Amino acid sequence: MPNTSINSEAAAAEDSFARFRFAGGRFDYHTIPLEVLPDLAAYRKLVVEVAKMLFRRRMGERVRVPKGFEDSFQIGLAHIEGGSSAVAYMPRLCPVASQSSQQPLKFAANQSSLDQSPYPDFDDARDYIDNLIDSVGSTGSVPQEFPVELAGLFNSFGQSLHEDEFIELGFNGAKAVRYDTFIRKKIVLSRETTYENAVDALFVLNGGVVAQGAIHVLDVNGGSFDFQPSTEFEFRKAYNRASENVRLVGTGLYDKNERLRRLLSVNVIYSEGGATQPFESRLEEIRATPAGWYDNENPAPSTAAIEAMRCLLVDVSMQPVPLPHLYPLPSGGIAAEWSIGAWEASAEVNETGSQVNLNAVNTDTADDINMVIDLQSTELMSQFMTFINAMSSDEEMPDAN
């Protein structure tokens, strides 16, 4: 009996509009990291824009691209092969007529029985891109006739590649071409003064402008940059933690000399460690914990405790304190736990959300710290930071009860 899985994979490879071999660096593990997938969407966008240009050349500049032109071209990731690298096969997707007007538009893998797109420009666009990349790779320069408006589209295609990685377009075809960070940079800078590339570096938070939602940072050379966090919470956190060293990861604009000119989209990674899951999403998981999770009689985590812990952690996150690990308590309360040096610390919010019990034990000396704080206290954060700072101090803890 034939193996239908193998047959379908072979068909996907044979019918593929594009075949990419990812090699070097991370791809030596024979997989394609998820952060690379946006490059495949960027490739489709590049093909579409080149196809529009070729259509206008073929039909005349005054002829508008017909309605549905772009939507007629869809590609999907059908199959990935391992080996000494990772190979992605991307077949054309063809519209399948819906039997009912109530049903959404569907796509099926390219098959000979399905009508092909009436526009040859997409296949021509693929070949145009391959030939351009091949020319730049062999000559080190971009052809003079290359249109200015297309250069910026290469910003997104290949942006995830590291310097030791490359994509081989047209793998197993008549002529495969290599695309890497050098070629991408060459193409973009042939018509632009800057190009987009990855940012992954250390900076110092330096305040910001509240009205604009902008955060100021300084690089290791003292250069000043701004960026806008994606949420008000992230803005307040960065704004309140001025002078801290952080790592920024995302995208920036660079000049031809690899100097960073502007931050485009970055995330802040704080250096204190701790839990990596945002506390908001962890609290929502705890909210879904049912009654009886510990024994047959214990209650579910109370809404009061969850909301009290949320408010506490919003304020704590503004301080140089790692994110805690969060757990429900059999009483209906919530516990936050930290590892800070030799100390194991916890903050337990009771089921009524009125108090937090703080406890820390030094695993080397067996010293311990205990406090109880009223969550409505105007001195809440001052008392909490007294507790945190005591773990790095030889002073006696004051009695907060």
Short mmCIF file of C-alpha atoms in Angstrom, two decimals, residues 23-303:
data_model
loop_
_atom_site.label_atom_id
_atom_site.label_comp_id
_atom_site.label_asym_id
_atom_site.label_seq_id
_atom_site.Cartn_x
_atom_site.Cartn_y
_atom_site.Cartn_z
CA ALA A 23 22.00 26.92 6.00
CA GLY A 24 24.67 27.91 8.50
CA GLY A 25 24.37 29.02 12.12
CA ARG A 26 21.06 28.01 13.69
CA PHE A 27 20.00 26.00 10.63
CA ASP A 28 22.76 23.45 11.19
CA TYR A 29 20.34 21.96 13.73
CA HIS A 30 18.10 21.07 10.74
CA THR A 31 15.19 23.22 11.87
CA ILE A 32 13.81 26.66 11.03
CA PRO A 33 13.40 28.88 14.14
CA LEU A 34 10.00 30.54 14.44
CA GLU A 35 11.54 34.02 14.29
CA VAL A 36 12.56 33.26 10.70
CA LEU A 37 8.98 32.71 9.49
CA PRO A 38 8.29 36.45 8.89
CA ASP A 39 10.96 36.28 6.20
CA LEU A 40 8.72 33.94 4.22
CA ALA A 41 5.80 36.38 4.40
CA ALA A 42 8.21 39.17 3.38
CA TYR A 43 9.25 37.09 0.35
CA ARG A 44 5.64 36.84 -0.82
CA LYS A 45 5.25 40.62 -0.45
CA LEU A 46 8.43 41.12 -2.46
CA VAL A 47 7.19 38.81 -5.24
CA VAL A 48 3.85 40.65 -5.38
CA GLU A 49 5.45 44.09 -5.71
CA VAL A 50 7.89 42.92 -8.38
CA ALA A 51 5.01 41.22 -10.23
CA LYS A 52 3.06 44.51 -10.22
CA MET A 53 6.06 46.26 -11.76
CA LEU A 54 6.42 43.57 -14.43
CA PHE A 55 2.68 43.67 -15.18
CA ARG A 56 2.83 47.42 -15.83
CA ARG A 57 5.87 46.94 -18.06
CA ARG A 58 4.05 44.24 -19.99
CA MET A 59 0.72 46.03 -20.31
CA GLY A 60 1.86 49.65 -20.32
CA GLU A 61 2.46 52.04 -17.43
CA ARG A 62 -1.00 53.57 -17.79
CA VAL A 63 -2.76 50.25 -17.27
CA ARG A 64 -3.79 49.70 -13.67
CA VAL A 65 -3.11 46.40 -11.95
CA PRO A 66 -6.46 44.56 -12.08
CA LYS A 67 -8.57 43.98 -9.00
CA GLY A 68 -7.74 40.66 -7.39
CA PHE A 69 -4.25 40.59 -8.88
CA GLU A 70 -2.47 40.41 -5.53
CA ASP A 71 -4.99 38.03 -3.96
CA SER A 72 -4.58 35.63 -6.86
CA PHE A 73 -1.07 34.88 -5.64
CA GLN A 74 -0.86 32.94 -2.39
CA ILE A 75 1.89 30.62 -1.23
CA GLY A 76 2.13 28.44 1.86
CA LEU A 77 4.70 26.42 3.76
CA ALA A 78 3.92 22.82 2.87
CA HIS A 79 6.97 20.83 3.94
CA ILE A 80 10.31 21.20 5.75
CA GLU A 81 13.17 18.75 5.31
CA GLY A 82 16.14 18.26 7.61
CA GLY A 83 19.65 17.16 6.68
CA SER A 84 22.80 19.28 6.79
CA SER A 85 20.47 22.29 6.73
CA ALA A 86 16.72 22.99 6.59
CA VAL A 87 14.74 23.11 3.33
CA ALA A 88 11.34 24.80 3.05
CA TYR A 89 8.94 24.01 0.19
CA MET A 90 6.34 26.66 -0.63
CA PRO A 91 3.69 25.69 -3.20
CA ARG A 92 1.14 28.00 -4.80
CA LEU A 93 -2.29 27.99 -3.18
CA CYS A 94 -5.21 28.13 -5.57
CA PRO A 95 -8.72 29.34 -4.65
CA VAL A 96 -11.33 26.61 -4.23
CA ALA A 97 -14.86 27.63 -5.19
CA SER A 98 -17.15 27.71 -2.17
CA GLN A 99 -20.39 25.74 -2.36
CA SER A 100 -22.21 28.32 -0.29
CA SER A 101 -22.01 32.07 -0.13
CA GLN A 102 -21.92 31.65 3.65
CA GLN A 103 -18.61 29.76 3.52
CA PRO A 104 -15.25 31.57 3.60
CA LEU A 105 -12.78 31.51 0.72
CA LYS A 106 -10.56 28.45 0.92
CA PHE A 107 -7.26 27.54 -0.70
CA ALA A 108 -5.90 24.20 -1.82
CA ALA A 109 -2.38 23.15 -2.68
CA ASN A 110 -1.39 23.65 -6.31
CA GLN A 111 -2.55 20.73 -8.45
CA SER A 112 -2.64 20.22 -12.21
CA SER A 113 -6.43 19.83 -12.08
CA LEU A 114 -6.86 23.35 -10.72
CA ASP A 115 -6.81 26.43 -12.91
CA GLN A 116 -3.56 28.35 -12.69
CA SER A 117 -3.34 32.11 -12.15
CA PRO A 118 -3.99 33.99 -15.40
CA TYR A 119 -1.00 36.22 -14.64
CA PRO A 120 2.49 35.01 -15.60
CA ASP A 121 4.02 37.93 -13.74
CA PHE A 122 4.43 36.09 -10.45
CA ASP A 123 6.66 33.39 -11.96
CA ASP A 124 8.55 36.13 -13.79
CA ALA A 125 8.90 38.04 -10.51
CA ARG A 126 10.42 35.02 -8.81
CA ASP A 127 12.96 34.70 -11.63
CA TYR A 128 13.64 38.45 -11.56
CA ILE A 129 14.46 38.27 -7.83
CA ASP A 130 16.67 35.21 -8.30
CA ASN A 131 18.57 36.89 -11.15
CA LEU A 132 19.03 40.11 -9.17
CA ILE A 133 20.41 38.26 -6.14
CA ASP A 134 22.66 36.16 -8.38
CA SER A 135 24.00 39.28 -10.10
CA VAL A 136 24.77 41.07 -6.83
CA GLY A 137 26.41 37.95 -5.43
CA SER A 138 28.68 37.48 -8.46
CA THR A 139 29.52 41.11 -9.25
CA GLY A 140 29.24 42.76 -5.83
CA SER A 141 27.08 45.54 -7.26
CA VAL A 142 23.41 46.20 -8.03
CA PRO A 143 22.43 46.68 -11.72
CA GLN A 144 21.84 50.34 -12.59
CA GLU A 145 18.39 49.60 -13.98
CA PHE A 146 17.16 48.19 -10.64
CA PRO A 147 14.14 50.34 -9.61
CA VAL A 148 14.55 52.59 -6.59
CA GLU A 149 11.12 51.69 -5.20
CA LEU A 150 11.98 47.99 -4.86
CA ALA A 151 15.12 48.38 -2.73
CA GLY A 152 13.29 48.96 0.54
CA LEU A 153 11.32 45.72 0.14
CA PHE A 154 14.53 43.76 0.79
CA ASN A 155 14.63 45.27 4.30
CA SER A 156 12.14 42.68 5.54
CA PHE A 157 13.24 39.71 3.44
CA GLY A 158 16.17 38.08 5.22
CA GLN A 159 16.10 40.41 8.22
CA SER A 160 16.25 37.49 10.64
CA LEU A 161 19.46 36.05 9.14
CA HIS A 162 22.65 36.13 11.20
CA GLU A 163 25.99 36.87 9.56
CA ASP A 164 26.92 33.17 9.38
CA GLU A 165 23.63 32.14 7.75
CA PHE A 166 22.18 32.24 4.24
CA ILE A 167 19.20 31.20 2.15
CA GLU A 168 19.65 29.28 -1.07
CA LEU A 169 16.76 30.20 -3.37
CA GLY A 170 15.73 27.70 -6.03
CA PHE A 171 17.25 24.77 -4.13
CA ASN A 172 17.45 21.63 -6.28
CA GLY A 173 16.51 23.70 -9.33
CA ALA A 174 18.37 24.54 -12.51
CA LYS A 175 20.37 27.23 -10.71
CA ALA A 176 20.27 27.92 -6.99
CA VAL A 177 21.27 31.39 -5.78
CA ARG A 178 22.65 32.38 -2.40
CA TYR A 179 21.08 35.21 -0.40
CA ASP A 180 22.77 36.46 2.77
CA THR A 181 23.11 39.56 4.94
CA PHE A 182 25.81 41.05 2.69
CA ILE A 183 23.65 40.83 -0.44
CA ARG A 184 20.58 42.12 1.38
CA LYS A 185 22.53 45.12 2.66
CA LYS A 186 24.00 45.78 -0.82
CA ILE A 187 20.58 45.82 -2.46
CA VAL A 188 18.92 48.10 0.10
CA LEU A 189 21.80 50.57 0.34
CA SER A 190 22.07 50.81 -3.43
CA ARG A 191 18.99 53.03 -3.37
CA GLU A 192 18.61 53.98 0.32
CA THR A 193 20.88 55.68 2.87
CA THR A 194 19.92 53.30 5.70
CA TYR A 195 18.74 49.73 6.03
CA GLU A 196 16.86 47.76 8.68
CA ASN A 197 18.64 45.16 10.73
CA ALA A 198 18.41 43.38 14.06
CA VAL A 199 19.17 45.16 17.34
CA ASP A 200 20.49 43.12 20.24
CA ALA A 201 22.64 45.27 22.52
CA LEU A 202 23.02 46.80 25.97
CA PHE A 203 21.66 50.28 26.71
CA VAL A 204 21.03 52.46 29.77
CA LEU A 205 17.49 53.70 30.44
CA ASN A 206 17.55 57.49 30.58
CA GLY A 207 14.03 58.71 31.33
CA GLY A 208 11.64 59.78 28.60
CA VAL A 209 8.81 62.04 27.48
CA VAL A 210 5.47 61.10 29.04
CA ALA A 211 3.35 63.09 26.56
CA GLN A 212 4.92 61.24 23.60
CA GLY A 213 5.24 57.85 25.26
CA ALA A 214 8.93 57.87 24.32
CA ILE A 215 11.76 56.33 26.32
CA HIS A 216 15.32 57.70 26.11
CA VAL A 217 18.28 55.27 26.18
CA LEU A 218 22.07 55.60 25.91
CA ASP A 219 24.26 53.08 24.10
CA VAL A 220 27.70 51.96 25.32
CA ASN A 221 29.31 54.94 23.56
CA GLY A 222 26.93 57.47 25.10
CA GLY A 223 24.83 57.83 21.93
CA SER A 224 21.21 58.82 22.60
CA PHE A 225 18.22 56.99 21.11
CA ASP A 226 14.46 56.95 21.64
CA PHE A 227 11.84 54.23 21.30
CA GLN A 228 8.16 53.85 22.10
CA PRO A 229 7.13 50.83 24.22
CA SER A 230 4.09 48.96 22.94
CA THR A 231 2.01 49.42 26.11
CA GLU A 232 1.56 52.08 28.79
CA PHE A 233 2.65 49.56 31.41
CA GLU A 234 5.96 48.90 29.62
CA PHE A 235 6.47 52.65 29.24
CA ARG A 236 5.94 53.31 32.96
CA LYS A 237 8.22 50.44 33.89
CA ALA A 238 11.08 51.74 31.71
CA TYR A 239 10.44 55.36 32.68
CA ASN A 240 10.57 54.62 36.42
CA ARG A 241 13.73 52.56 36.16
CA ALA A 242 16.02 55.23 34.70
CA SER A 243 19.78 54.58 34.94
CA GLU A 244 19.34 50.78 34.76
CA ASN A 245 21.30 48.70 32.28
CA VAL A 246 18.97 46.77 29.97
CA ARG A 247 19.17 44.74 26.79
CA LEU A 248 17.15 45.91 23.79
CA VAL A 249 16.14 43.33 21.18
CA GLY A 250 14.30 44.18 17.98
CA THR A 251 14.86 46.19 14.80
CA GLY A 252 16.78 49.36 14.05
CA LEU A 253 17.97 51.51 11.15
CA TYR A 254 21.68 51.29 10.31
CA ASP A 255 23.87 53.21 7.87
CA LYS A 256 26.35 51.67 5.43
CA ASN A 257 29.02 51.67 8.15
CA GLU A 258 26.83 49.56 10.48
CA ARG A 259 26.18 52.49 12.79
CA LEU A 260 22.79 52.41 14.49
CA ARG A 261 20.82 55.51 13.51
CA ARG A 262 17.37 54.83 14.95
CA LEU A 263 15.48 52.27 17.00
CA LEU A 264 12.36 51.09 15.16
CA SER A 265 10.77 48.38 17.28
CA VAL A 266 12.43 46.90 20.35
CA ASN A 267 11.60 44.96 23.50
CA VAL A 268 13.30 45.63 26.83
CA ILE A 269 14.94 42.73 28.64
CA TYR A 270 15.77 43.57 32.23
CA SER A 271 18.87 42.06 33.79
CA GLU A 272 17.54 40.85 37.11
CA GLY A 273 16.38 37.44 35.87
CA GLY A 274 13.41 35.72 37.54
CA ALA A 275 10.31 34.34 35.83
CA THR A 276 10.02 34.95 32.10
CA GLN A 277 6.22 34.65 31.82
CA PRO A 278 4.45 38.03 32.24
CA PHE A 279 2.68 38.08 35.59
CA GLU A 280 -0.59 39.20 33.96
CA SER A 281 -0.87 36.00 31.90
CA ARG A 282 0.19 33.83 34.85
CA LEU A 283 -2.51 35.40 37.04
CA GLU A 284 -5.09 34.63 34.35
CA GLU A 285 -3.98 30.99 34.43
CA ILE A 286 -4.37 30.98 38.22
CA ARG A 287 -7.82 32.57 37.87
CA ALA A 288 -8.89 29.47 35.91
CA THR A 289 -7.79 27.11 38.70
CA PRO A 290 -10.92 25.26 39.94
CA ALA A 291 -11.99 24.61 43.50
CA GLY A 292 -10.68 21.31 44.84
CA TRP A 293 -7.37 21.54 42.97
CA TYR A 294 -5.46 20.75 46.19
CA ASP A 295 -7.98 18.58 48.02
CA ASN A 296 -11.70 18.05 47.79
CA GLU A 297 -12.57 21.03 49.97
CA ASN A 298 -10.17 23.87 49.16
CA PRO A 299 -11.62 26.91 47.35
CA ALA A 300 -10.57 28.31 44.01
CA PRO A 301 -8.19 31.32 44.10
CA SER A 302 -10.26 34.33 45.09
CA THR A 303 -10.79 37.27 42.77
#
